[in-house]
XYZ file of N, CA and C in Angstrom:
804
model
N 0.813 -1.204 0.012
C 0.008 -0.004 0.033
C 0.825 1.262 0.024
N 2.051 1.182 0.679
C 2.872 2.363 0.736
C 3.362 2.715 -0.604
N 3.537 1.726 -1.536
C 4.046 1.984 -2.834
C 3.002 2.805 -3.716
N 1.719 2.674 -3.290
C 0.659 3.445 -3.982
C 0.840 4.944 -3.759
N 1.558 5.318 -2.724
C 1.770 6.768 -2.398
C 2.919 7.283 -3.268
N 3.587 6.420 -3.303
C 4.825 6.846 -3.808
C 4.928 6.406 -5.360
N 11.255 10.280 -15.659
C 11.644 10.349 -14.337
C 12.850 11.190 -14.245
N 12.804 11.616 -12.517
C 13.837 12.539 -12.699
C 15.158 11.827 -12.942
N 16.142 12.599 -13.433
C 17.424 12.109 -13.762
C 18.015 11.397 -12.461
N 18.558 10.176 -12.690
C 19.143 9.389 -11.594
C 20.316 10.086 -10.943
N 20.906 11.027 -11.637
C 22.081 11.720 -11.064
C 21.689 12.436 -9.753
N 20.497 13.053 -9.715
C 20.009 13.738 -8.574
C 19.995 12.786 -7.366
N 19.451 11.601 -7.545
C 19.335 10.645 -6.405
C 20.647 10.077 -6.063
N 21.580 9.885 -6.994
C 22.882 9.401 -6.685
C 23.640 10.427 -5.822
N 23.437 11.680 -6.074
C 24.036 12.760 -5.282
C 23.515 12.730 -3.883
N 22.210 12.525 -3.765
C 21.590 12.457 -2.454
C 22.161 11.294 -1.655
N 22.271 10.141 -2.282
C 22.856 8.970 -1.689
C 24.199 9.180 -1.121
N 25.124 9.793 -1.975
C 26.483 10.056 -1.507
C 26.490 11.038 -0.396
N 25.599 12.071 -0.458
C 25.565 13.096 0.537
C 25.244 12.566 1.921
N 24.258 11.664 2.052
C 23.922 11.155 3.354
C 24.881 10.060 3.792
N 25.380 9.362 2.897
C 26.398 8.264 3.276
C 27.638 8.926 3.836
N 27.993 10.127 3.427
C 29.257 10.800 3.859
C 29.045 11.603 5.158
N 27.910 11.621 5.740
C 27.680 12.531 6.900
C 27.537 11.822 8.197
N 28.560 10.966 8.530
C 28.543 10.278 9.782
C 28.578 11.157 11.015
N 29.465 12.296 10.893
C 29.538 13.207 11.991
C 28.220 13.924 12.208
N 27.560 14.186 11.079
C 26.287 14.844 11.155
C 25.231 13.995 11.843
N 25.350 12.670 11.649
C 24.487 11.738 12.268
C 24.525 11.747 13.776
N 25.840 11.826 14.265
C 26.091 11.914 15.645
C 25.442 13.180 16.240
N 25.612 14.224 15.586
C 25.062 15.535 16.063
C 23.559 15.474 16.085
N 22.966 14.862 15.071
C 21.509 14.731 14.939
C 20.924 13.994 16.102
N 21.601 12.819 16.450
C 21.096 12.080 17.553
C 21.278 12.784 18.910
N 22.321 13.616 19.021
C 22.463 14.372 20.161
C 21.397 15.440 20.287
N 21.005 16.065 19.176
C 19.909 17.028 19.130
C 18.586 16.337 19.431
N 18.350 15.140 18.933
C 17.170 14.333 19.186
C 17.020 14.058 20.670
N 18.125 13.626 21.247
C 18.167 13.400 22.677
C 17.808 14.559 23.555
N 18.375 15.710 23.126
C 18.193 16.961 23.857
C 16.693 17.413 23.700
N 16.034 17.170 22.579
C 14.639 17.507 22.345
C 13.803 16.644 23.238
N 14.091 15.269 23.319
C 13.314 14.340 24.086
C 13.457 14.779 25.558
N 14.587 15.071 26.013
C 14.684 15.500 27.474
C 13.860 16.761 27.723
N 13.864 17.704 26.813
C 13.059 18.895 26.908
C 11.608 18.609 26.945
N 11.175 17.650 26.147
C 9.754 17.236 26.135
C 9.354 16.543 27.446
N 10.297 15.777 27.994
C 9.992 15.078 29.277
C 9.839 16.206 30.363
N 10.654 17.180 30.323
C 10.593 18.257 31.277
C 9.298 19.033 31.218
N 8.801 19.180 29.937
C 7.484 19.850 29.791
C 6.357 19.056 30.453
N 6.489 17.721 30.332
C 5.518 16.843 31.013
C 5.576 16.940 32.582
N 6.882 17.101 32.996
C 7.101 17.227 34.473
C 6.441 18.540 34.920
N 6.530 19.564 34.174
C 5.976 20.900 34.493
C 4.434 20.742 34.578
N 3.845 19.973 33.621
C 2.457 19.754 33.608
C 2.029 19.039 34.905
N 2.823 18.036 35.334
C 2.495 17.250 36.488
C 2.612 18.103 37.800
N 3.635 18.889 37.839
C 3.900 19.735 39.006
C 2.811 20.826 39.196
N 2.339 21.408 37.998
C 1.415 22.492 38.040
C -0.049 22.022 38.170
N -0.174 20.617 38.162
C -1.526 20.147 38.323
C -2.035 20.342 39.734
N -3.324 20.585 39.955
C -3.829 20.892 41.321
C -3.506 19.701 42.264
N -3.410 20.049 43.582
C -3.139 19.030 44.564
C -4.223 17.987 44.561
N -3.861 16.705 44.446
C -4.825 15.600 44.454
C -4.637 14.634 45.634
N -5.549 13.851 45.834
C -5.510 12.849 46.886
C -4.328 11.898 46.733
N -3.787 11.435 47.852
C -2.681 10.541 47.763
C -2.969 9.287 46.966
N -4.147 8.679 47.195
C -4.547 7.427 46.452
C -4.878 7.622 45.034
N -4.895 8.927 44.530
C -5.210 9.260 43.166
C -3.950 9.407 42.308
N -2.879 9.669 42.957
C -1.624 9.965 42.258
C -1.183 8.839 41.337
N -1.451 7.534 41.750
C -1.035 6.389 40.914
C -1.746 6.377 39.607
N -2.870 7.107 39.492
C -3.595 7.074 38.235
C -3.254 8.203 37.251
N -2.436 9.158 37.715
C -1.951 10.213 36.832
C -0.700 9.687 35.978
N -1.052 8.926 34.986
C -0.040 8.333 34.111
C -0.604 8.189 32.685
N 0.262 7.940 31.759
C -0.154 7.741 30.368
C -0.898 6.407 30.289
N -2.128 6.363 29.902
C -2.909 5.125 29.819
C -2.394 4.099 28.839
N -2.247 2.863 29.295
C -1.689 1.742 28.462
C -2.871 0.789 28.075
N -3.933 0.872 28.764
C -5.054 0.039 28.478
C -6.335 0.747 28.887
N -7.446 0.091 28.647
C -8.751 0.820 28.924
C -8.958 1.063 30.365
N -8.433 0.156 31.242
C -8.544 0.367 32.671
C -7.796 1.568 33.238
N -6.604 1.739 32.657
C -5.840 3.041 32.909
C -6.569 4.226 32.464
N -7.276 4.163 31.348
C -8.028 5.284 30.849
C -9.192 5.551 31.736
N -9.872 4.550 32.235
C -10.952 4.707 33.144
C -10.572 5.369 34.445
N -9.435 4.889 35.046
C -8.978 5.508 36.307
C -8.561 6.914 36.101
N -7.846 7.188 35.017
C -7.362 8.491 34.740
C -8.516 9.444 34.468
N -9.551 8.957 33.720
C -10.778 9.781 33.428
C -11.470 10.101 34.680
N -11.592 9.243 35.628
C -12.288 9.520 36.884
C -11.568 10.598 37.718
N -10.206 10.578 37.717
C -9.467 11.596 38.476
C -9.594 12.908 37.757
N -9.370 12.981 36.404
C -9.448 14.221 35.693
C -10.816 14.869 35.683
N -11.870 13.992 35.629
C -13.262 14.466 35.637
C -13.531 15.123 36.996
N -12.959 14.595 38.038
C -13.208 15.196 39.379
C -12.699 16.591 39.496
N -11.545 16.912 38.880
C -10.827 18.178 39.010
C -11.134 19.101 37.839
N -11.849 18.619 36.808
C -11.962 19.355 35.534
C -12.756 20.650 35.763
N -13.881 20.665 36.551
C -14.656 21.847 36.605
C -13.876 23.037 37.277
N -13.097 22.767 38.357
C -12.454 23.838 39.041
C -11.003 24.142 38.402
N -10.521 23.163 37.692
C -9.133 23.388 37.074
C -9.218 23.009 35.622
N -10.152 23.607 34.908
C -10.474 23.245 33.466
C -9.251 23.380 32.608
N -8.564 24.512 32.676
C -7.504 24.785 31.741
C -6.213 23.982 32.028
N -5.987 23.645 33.326
C -4.926 22.720 33.649
C -5.127 21.350 33.120
N -6.355 20.856 33.182
C -6.641 19.549 32.626
C -6.599 19.611 31.087
N -7.161 20.644 30.536
C -7.096 20.773 29.047
C -5.640 20.870 28.571
N -4.876 21.698 29.231
C -3.501 21.861 28.803
C -2.691 20.603 28.968
N -2.872 19.924 30.109
C -2.153 18.680 30.347
C -2.488 17.673 29.280
N -3.749 17.534 28.921
C -4.198 16.571 27.903
C -3.510 16.925 26.547
N -3.552 18.233 26.253
C -2.967 18.729 24.926
C -1.473 18.363 24.833
N -0.727 18.705 25.838
C 0.707 18.444 25.830
C 1.069 16.951 25.819
N 0.342 16.182 26.647
C 0.577 14.687 26.698
C 0.331 14.054 25.363
N -0.726 14.384 24.740
C -1.177 13.822 23.451
C -0.066 14.171 22.356
N 0.407 15.415 22.339
C 1.373 15.794 21.359
C 2.703 15.080 21.675
N 3.047 14.958 22.938
C 4.265 14.206 23.275
C 4.264 12.801 22.801
N 3.120 12.023 22.977
C 3.053 10.653 22.553
C 3.188 10.600 21.014
N 2.508 11.512 20.294
C 2.524 11.466 18.867
C 3.931 11.879 18.309
N 4.530 12.837 18.965
C 5.894 13.272 18.536
C 6.929 12.205 18.503
N 6.902 11.357 19.571
C 7.945 10.380 19.729
C 7.434 8.934 19.436
N 6.246 8.824 18.793
C 5.714 7.496 18.329
C 5.555 6.639 19.486
N 5.034 7.102 20.648
C 4.786 6.306 21.814
C 3.334 5.833 21.867
N 3.149 4.619 22.094
C 1.710 4.046 22.077
C 0.934 4.731 23.273
N -0.438 4.912 23.043
C -1.248 5.344 24.127
C -2.208 6.463 23.646
N -2.019 6.995 22.477
C -2.791 8.127 22.036
C -4.279 7.685 21.758
N -4.470 6.441 21.384
C -5.790 5.870 21.146
C -6.696 6.021 22.426
N -6.083 5.694 23.560
C -6.767 5.845 24.810
C -7.027 7.298 25.227
N -6.162 8.171 24.859
C -6.354 9.619 25.064
C -7.577 10.135 24.180
N -7.643 9.579 23.004
C -8.798 9.921 22.108
C -10.071 9.498 22.730
N -10.130 8.260 23.198
C -11.313 7.783 23.907
C -11.626 8.599 25.128
N -10.616 8.945 25.834
C -10.724 9.767 27.055
C -11.338 11.064 26.769
N -10.936 11.708 25.647
C -11.438 13.094 25.273
C -12.965 13.056 25.274
N -13.555 11.953 24.741
C -15.042 11.895 24.680
C -15.671 11.873 26.059
N -14.955 11.405 27.006
C -15.496 11.316 28.399
C -15.314 12.684 29.071
N -14.292 13.470 28.775
C -13.946 14.658 29.487
C -14.596 15.900 28.878
N -14.666 15.984 27.565
C -14.977 17.264 26.916
C -16.217 17.124 25.953
N -16.919 18.196 25.700
C -17.994 18.181 24.750
C -17.499 17.644 23.336
N -18.364 17.001 22.621
C -17.926 16.315 21.403
C -17.232 17.258 20.395
N -17.756 18.384 20.111
C -17.070 19.221 19.076
C -15.655 19.598 19.596
N -15.528 19.972 20.808
C -14.171 20.302 21.328
C -13.313 19.088 21.380
N -13.797 17.945 21.774
C -13.000 16.720 21.777
C -12.459 16.329 20.351
N -13.330 16.439 19.339
C -12.914 16.136 18.000
C -11.883 17.072 17.440
N -12.105 18.354 17.689
C -11.135 19.410 17.275
C -9.809 19.234 17.941
N -9.885 18.920 19.214
C -8.640 18.757 20.048
C -7.824 17.620 19.571
N -8.480 16.476 19.285
C -7.751 15.213 18.900
C -7.165 15.500 17.463
N -7.859 16.080 16.583
C -7.408 16.347 15.236
C -6.188 17.322 15.286
N -6.323 18.316 16.091
C -5.206 19.270 16.165
C -4.021 18.657 16.864
N -4.170 17.992 17.887
C -3.072 17.286 18.585
C -2.405 16.274 17.648
N -3.218 15.534 16.905
C -2.640 14.524 16.000
C -1.850 15.222 14.868
N -2.434 16.274 14.344
C -1.717 17.091 13.259
C -0.374 17.637 13.745
N -0.408 18.225 14.920
C 0.834 18.887 15.452
C 1.785 17.820 15.819
N 1.386 16.779 16.602
C 2.278 15.731 17.041
C 2.880 14.958 15.898
N 2.015 14.662 14.937
C 2.584 13.963 13.781
C 3.557 14.774 13.000
N 3.332 16.103 12.940
C 4.255 16.952 12.264
C 5.649 17.084 12.980
N 5.566 17.039 14.337
C 6.797 17.081 15.121
C 7.543 15.765 14.867
N 6.810 14.653 14.851
C 7.419 13.369 14.564
C 8.071 13.360 13.185
N 7.362 13.900 12.194
C 7.902 14.093 10.847
C 9.194 14.870 10.882
N 9.262 15.980 11.639
C 10.492 16.831 11.664
C 11.634 16.079 12.354
N 11.305 15.304 13.435
C 12.356 14.543 14.088
C 12.884 13.475 13.206
N 11.976 12.837 12.414
C 12.468 11.827 11.500
C 13.297 12.416 10.353
N 12.891 13.667 9.939
C 13.684 14.355 8.941
C 15.071 14.658 9.473
N 15.167 14.942 10.783
C 16.406 15.269 11.378
C 17.387 14.044 11.421
N 16.818 12.858 11.675
C 17.679 11.654 11.891
C 17.328 10.566 10.861
N 16.002 10.282 10.561
C 15.673 9.183 9.783
C 16.157 9.220 8.328
N 16.078 10.439 7.713
C 16.515 10.596 6.306
C 17.958 10.063 6.205
N 18.747 10.526 7.077
C 20.207 10.240 6.972
C 20.469 8.730 7.083
N 19.783 8.104 8.010
C 19.928 6.673 8.233
C 19.431 5.870 7.071
N 18.251 6.201 6.533
C 17.656 5.436 5.390
C 18.606 5.590 4.149
N 18.985 6.824 3.789
C 19.777 7.033 2.657
C 21.204 6.391 2.816
N 21.611 6.136 4.036
C 22.905 5.504 4.288
C 22.867 4.059 4.120
N 21.754 3.435 4.673
C 21.714 1.969 4.764
C 20.775 1.253 3.769
N 19.747 1.938 3.254
C 18.899 1.384 2.223
C 18.629 2.405 1.170
N 19.653 2.927 0.495
C 19.497 4.000 -0.482
C 18.701 3.631 -1.716
N 18.785 2.347 -2.118
C 18.047 1.998 -3.376
C 16.567 2.101 -3.100
N 16.084 1.623 -1.946
C 14.632 1.677 -1.624
C 14.242 3.163 -1.506
N 15.096 3.974 -0.801
C 14.770 5.384 -0.706
C 14.627 6.097 -2.019
N 15.467 5.737 -3.013
C 15.345 6.301 -4.324
C 14.048 5.841 -5.015
N 13.657 4.661 -4.843
C 12.447 4.142 -5.510
C 11.227 4.863 -4.880
N 11.187 4.970 -3.545
C 10.065 5.626 -2.838
C 10.002 7.094 -3.298
N 11.136 7.809 -3.359
C 11.164 9.207 -3.628
C 10.644 9.491 -5.070
N 11.036 8.555 -6.029
C 10.552 8.711 -7.401
C 9.033 8.540 -7.442
N 8.479 7.657 -6.702
C 7.064 7.369 -6.688
C 6.297 8.513 -6.137
N 6.797 9.085 -5.039
C 6.194 10.290 -4.483
C 6.194 11.475 -5.439
N 7.292 11.616 -6.157
C 7.382 12.716 -7.063
C 6.363 12.482 -8.211
N 6.119 11.273 -8.602
C 5.192 11.002 -9.664
C 3.752 11.285 -9.235
N 3.421 11.064 -7.964
C 2.024 11.243 -7.517
C 1.910 12.517 -6.611
N 2.869 13.486 -6.785
C 2.832 14.674 -5.919
C 1.562 15.433 -5.856
N 0.877 15.500 -6.972
C -0.393 16.248 -7.063
C -1.492 15.599 -6.266
N -1.387 14.381 -5.904
C -2.429 13.618 -5.215
C -2.055 13.207 -3.783
N -0.958 13.778 -3.248
C -0.468 13.358 -2.033
C -1.453 13.561 -0.837
N -2.145 14.705 -0.939
C -3.078 15.068 0.171
C -4.220 13.953 0.281
N -4.681 13.478 -0.868
C -5.708 12.431 -0.824
C -5.198 11.183 -0.318
N -3.930 10.848 -0.700
C -3.282 9.569 -0.205
C -3.079 9.616 1.325
N -2.650 10.748 1.824
C -2.433 10.878 3.283
C -3.737 10.695 4.030
N -4.822 11.372 3.500
C -6.124 11.193 4.100
C -6.546 9.752 4.132
N -6.442 9.121 2.985
C -6.761 7.709 2.864
C -6.021 6.814 3.874
N -4.716 7.060 3.973
C -3.901 6.233 4.923
C -4.286 6.473 6.383
N -4.633 7.685 6.720
C -5.086 8.027 8.086
C -6.395 7.422 8.405
N -7.257 7.311 7.483
C -8.598 6.758 7.748
C -8.517 5.213 7.872
N -7.759 4.588 7.031
C -7.639 3.131 6.926
C -6.559 2.620 7.937
N -6.700 1.315 8.360
C -5.655 0.752 9.227
C -4.536 0.021 8.546
N -4.407 0.240 7.236
C -3.390 -0.488 6.500
C -1.926 -0.225 7.049
N -1.643 0.958 7.452
C -0.321 1.256 7.995
C -0.518 1.970 9.282
N 0.309 1.669 10.237
C 0.325 2.379 11.586
C 0.620 3.840 11.412
N 0.019 4.686 12.192
C 0.233 6.156 12.126
C 1.699 6.446 12.322
N 2.391 5.827 13.325
C 3.755 6.080 13.621
C 4.644 5.773 12.357
N 4.301 4.750 11.559
C 5.084 4.388 10.435
C 4.955 5.477 9.359
N 3.729 6.049 9.200
C 3.490 7.063 8.238
C 4.301 8.314 8.624
N 4.296 8.658 9.914
C 5.004 9.837 10.426
C 6.460 9.726 10.189
N 7.080 8.590 10.406
C 8.471 8.472 10.327
C 8.947 8.359 8.875
N 8.198 7.650 8.028
C 8.702 7.448 6.660
C 8.396 8.597 5.693
N 7.374 9.375 6.000
C 6.953 10.521 5.133
C 8.147 11.496 4.714
N 8.882 11.971 5.717
C 10.013 12.879 5.305
C 11.117 12.197 4.588
N 11.296 10.875 4.863
C 12.312 10.099 4.184
C 12.080 10.014 2.725
N 10.750 9.915 2.311
C 10.444 9.709 0.909
C 9.941 11.029 0.323
N 10.313 12.177 0.965
C 10.044 13.483 0.355
C 8.580 13.934 0.264
N 7.705 13.492 1.228
C 6.374 14.002 1.238
C 6.450 15.357 1.896
N 5.939 16.470 1.264
C 6.030 17.792 1.815
C 5.249 17.856 3.108
N 5.673 18.780 4.023
C 5.108 18.895 5.363
C 3.653 19.407 5.278
N 3.338 20.375 4.402
C 2.006 21.002 4.438
C 0.916 19.973 4.097
N 0.989 19.239 2.985
C -0.046 18.223 2.765
C -0.041 17.107 3.792
N 1.085 16.867 4.385
C 1.191 15.811 5.420
C 0.364 16.302 6.658
N 0.598 17.597 7.056
C -0.177 18.103 8.183
C -1.749 18.153 7.907
N -2.104 18.747 6.756
C -3.494 18.847 6.427
C -4.187 17.525 6.255
N -3.489 16.606 5.567
C -3.972 15.284 5.356
C -4.228 14.549 6.694
N -3.303 14.759 7.635
C -3.401 14.113 8.888
C -4.570 14.729 9.722
N -4.663 16.038 9.749
C -5.771 16.741 10.458
C -7.098 16.222 9.980
N -7.258 16.134 8.645
C -8.574 15.732 8.102
C -8.797 14.236 8.247
N -7.743 13.431 7.929
C -7.783 11.998 7.934
C -8.085 11.311 9.240
N -7.542 11.918 10.316
C -7.775 11.282 11.615
C -9.198 11.597 12.238
N -9.904 12.456 11.520
C -11.201 12.849 12.068
C -12.200 11.640 12.137
N -12.351 10.860 11.041
C -13.323 9.727 11.074
C -13.027 8.751 12.226
N -11.730 8.138 12.222
C -11.513 7.181 13.277
C -11.571 7.868 14.684
N -11.185 9.119 14.794
C -11.308 9.807 16.105
C -12.795 9.981 16.503
N -13.638 10.204 15.500
C -15.059 10.310 15.838
C -15.558 9.024 16.486
N -15.067 7.891 15.942
C -15.482 6.567 16.563
C -15.007 6.441 17.984
N -13.734 6.833 18.112
C -13.105 6.712 19.528
C -13.721 7.629 20.505
N -14.008 8.841 20.111
C -14.615 9.828 20.930
C -16.033 9.463 21.362
N -16.722 8.978 20.377
C -18.132 8.505 20.675
C -18.132 7.341 21.702
N -17.145 6.447 21.570
C -17.059 5.361 22.537
C -16.687 5.935 23.895
N -15.897 7.034 23.974
C -15.517 7.666 25.207
C -16.651 8.134 26.039
N -17.776 8.448 25.348
C -18.945 8.991 26.103
C -19.546 7.873 27.037
N -19.195 6.624 26.770
C -19.611 5.546 27.647
C -18.399 4.781 28.172
N -17.411 5.544 28.525
C -16.107 4.958 28.943
C -16.225 3.880 30.002
N -17.126 4.113 30.975
C -17.206 3.208 32.075
C -17.752 1.875 31.681
N -18.334 1.753 30.481
C -18.916 0.533 29.983
C -17.913 -0.302 29.152
N -16.743 0.351 28.704
C -15.792 -0.371 27.847
C -14.930 -1.300 28.665
N -14.628 -2.431 28.058
C -13.697 -3.393 28.674
C -12.417 -3.470 27.962
N -12.365 -2.962 26.719
C -11.079 -2.936 25.888
C -11.252 -1.917 24.800
N -10.121 -1.541 24.232
C -10.211 -0.562 23.179
C -10.930 -1.055 21.908
N -10.953 -2.446 21.855
C -11.792 -3.056 20.703
C -13.200 -2.742 20.748
N -13.773 -2.505 22.013
C -15.148 -2.242 22.139
C -15.567 -0.946 21.459
N -14.599 -0.058 21.084
C -14.950 1.164 20.431
C -15.235 0.954 18.962
N -14.887 -0.233 18.430
C -15.045 -0.537 17.013
C -16.261 -1.471 16.830
N -17.117 -1.062 15.867
C -18.213 -1.944 15.444
C -18.211 -2.120 14.019
N -19.018 -3.052 13.481
C -19.106 -3.305 12.088
C -19.628 -2.076 11.334
N -20.539 -1.390 12.020
C -21.075 -0.155 11.394
C -19.975 0.931 11.232
N -19.182 1.125 12.336
C -18.165 2.131 12.213
C -17.059 1.711 11.192
N -16.807 0.499 11.122
C -15.774 -0.005 10.165
C -16.268 0.259 8.694
N -17.579 0.014 8.462
C -18.188 0.205 7.153
C -18.089 1.672 6.769
N -18.455 2.532 7.741
C -18.438 3.992 7.447
C -16.998 4.422 7.168
N -16.021 3.952 7.945
C -14.646 4.305 7.703
C -14.180 3.856 6.333
N -14.600 2.671 5.912
C -14.281 2.159 4.589
C -14.855 3.049 3.506
N -16.068 3.443 3.651
C -16.740 4.286 2.642
C -15.977 5.679 2.515
N -15.664 6.225 3.689
C -14.925 7.526 3.713
C -13.567 7.325 3.048
N -12.953 6.245 3.275
C -11.602 6.054 2.669
C -11.753 5.952 1.178
N -12.776 5.288 0.631
C -12.984 5.298 -0.820
C -13.278 6.660 -1.331
N -14.084 7.442 -0.637
C -14.459 8.781 -1.070
C -13.179 9.604 -1.187
N -12.274 9.470 -0.199
C -11.032 10.248 -0.215
C -10.226 10.028 -1.488
N -10.342 8.843 -2.106
C -9.598 8.546 -3.299
C -10.357 8.859 -4.582
N -11.636 9.149 -4.505
C -12.386 9.421 -5.717
C -11.876 10.577 -6.555
N -11.459 11.695 -5.962
C -10.841 12.764 -6.825
C -9.627 12.252 -7.617
N -8.838 11.409 -6.989
C -7.592 10.916 -7.675
C -8.012 10.000 -8.841
N -9.051 9.096 -8.609
C -9.526 8.203 -9.716
C -10.198 8.959 -10.809
N -10.997 9.970 -10.424
C -11.642 10.763 -11.496
C -10.706 11.538 -12.303
N -9.640 12.123 -11.595
C -8.658 12.890 -12.352
C -7.838 11.992 -13.286
N -7.588 10.795 -12.862
C -6.850 9.781 -13.723
C -7.690 9.425 -14.943
N -8.966 9.150 -14.755
C -9.834 8.840 -15.898
C -9.918 9.928 -16.853
N -10.064 11.182 -16.345
C -10.176 12.376 -17.217
C -8.934 12.558 -17.996
N -7.809 12.336 -17.407
C -6.468 12.488 -17.990
C -6.342 11.468 -19.190
N -6.756 10.243 -18.843
C -6.692 9.191 -19.851
C -7.566 9.446 -21.090
N -8.773 10.056 -20.690
C -9.796 10.323 -21.773
C -9.279 11.398 -22.720
N -8.701 12.493 -22.168
C -8.300 13.562 -23.067
C -6.883 13.256 -23.683
N -6.152 12.396 -23.053
C -4.886 12.050 -23.716
C -5.081 11.155 -24.879
């Protein structure tokens, strides 16, 4: 499916290959910068934790990134208790935590999406999840651009050349393809975030496609969050109806590409 996303003179790609293969010192510097950014992000989470209102001793164990639906339930109960009096602290903490998970491809954002439906009104929850996904995925894109491109061009340059050529060929339809991939479960979101800069997907269609494309699956997760206390696993948020709707939306996202291709063939 990735190949569906993705001639120029081979000299250009050969130069790129040599450029990244010769930048070992740059790789070390990039990893150092990546580590520095990660530590800074952890400190921002620490600030969120410290600035959070004083909570009961037995509730502190639940202030953590949810790894399963039970963690989400426990965290939801604590946040809901303090949300009315400390609304902006709860909202800000949710915002920063979600972006942190997305930026460093750390699992857990699905449970935060479900949790948003429990904590916030539906329009706010959907807008918040889409914005956090777009920003976090873009940060992950930039971090991968900093480190990932150099590693891929150094160790698997032939594959990188092939992917880059395919992206160039379909550049006018990249937004639709990003939306399609975000709606469907064919590729994990973290994989899309990390590989996109490597294969020269521009940042703007990447951000816009992510913002729009995560809306349908987020709609399902947020809707499930309104009955968070009844869920026993994240799989309970998915039904055959929701899967059918997501499939239809995925097909619709590709219709402009298919129509454009047919029109081109007709007039050619």
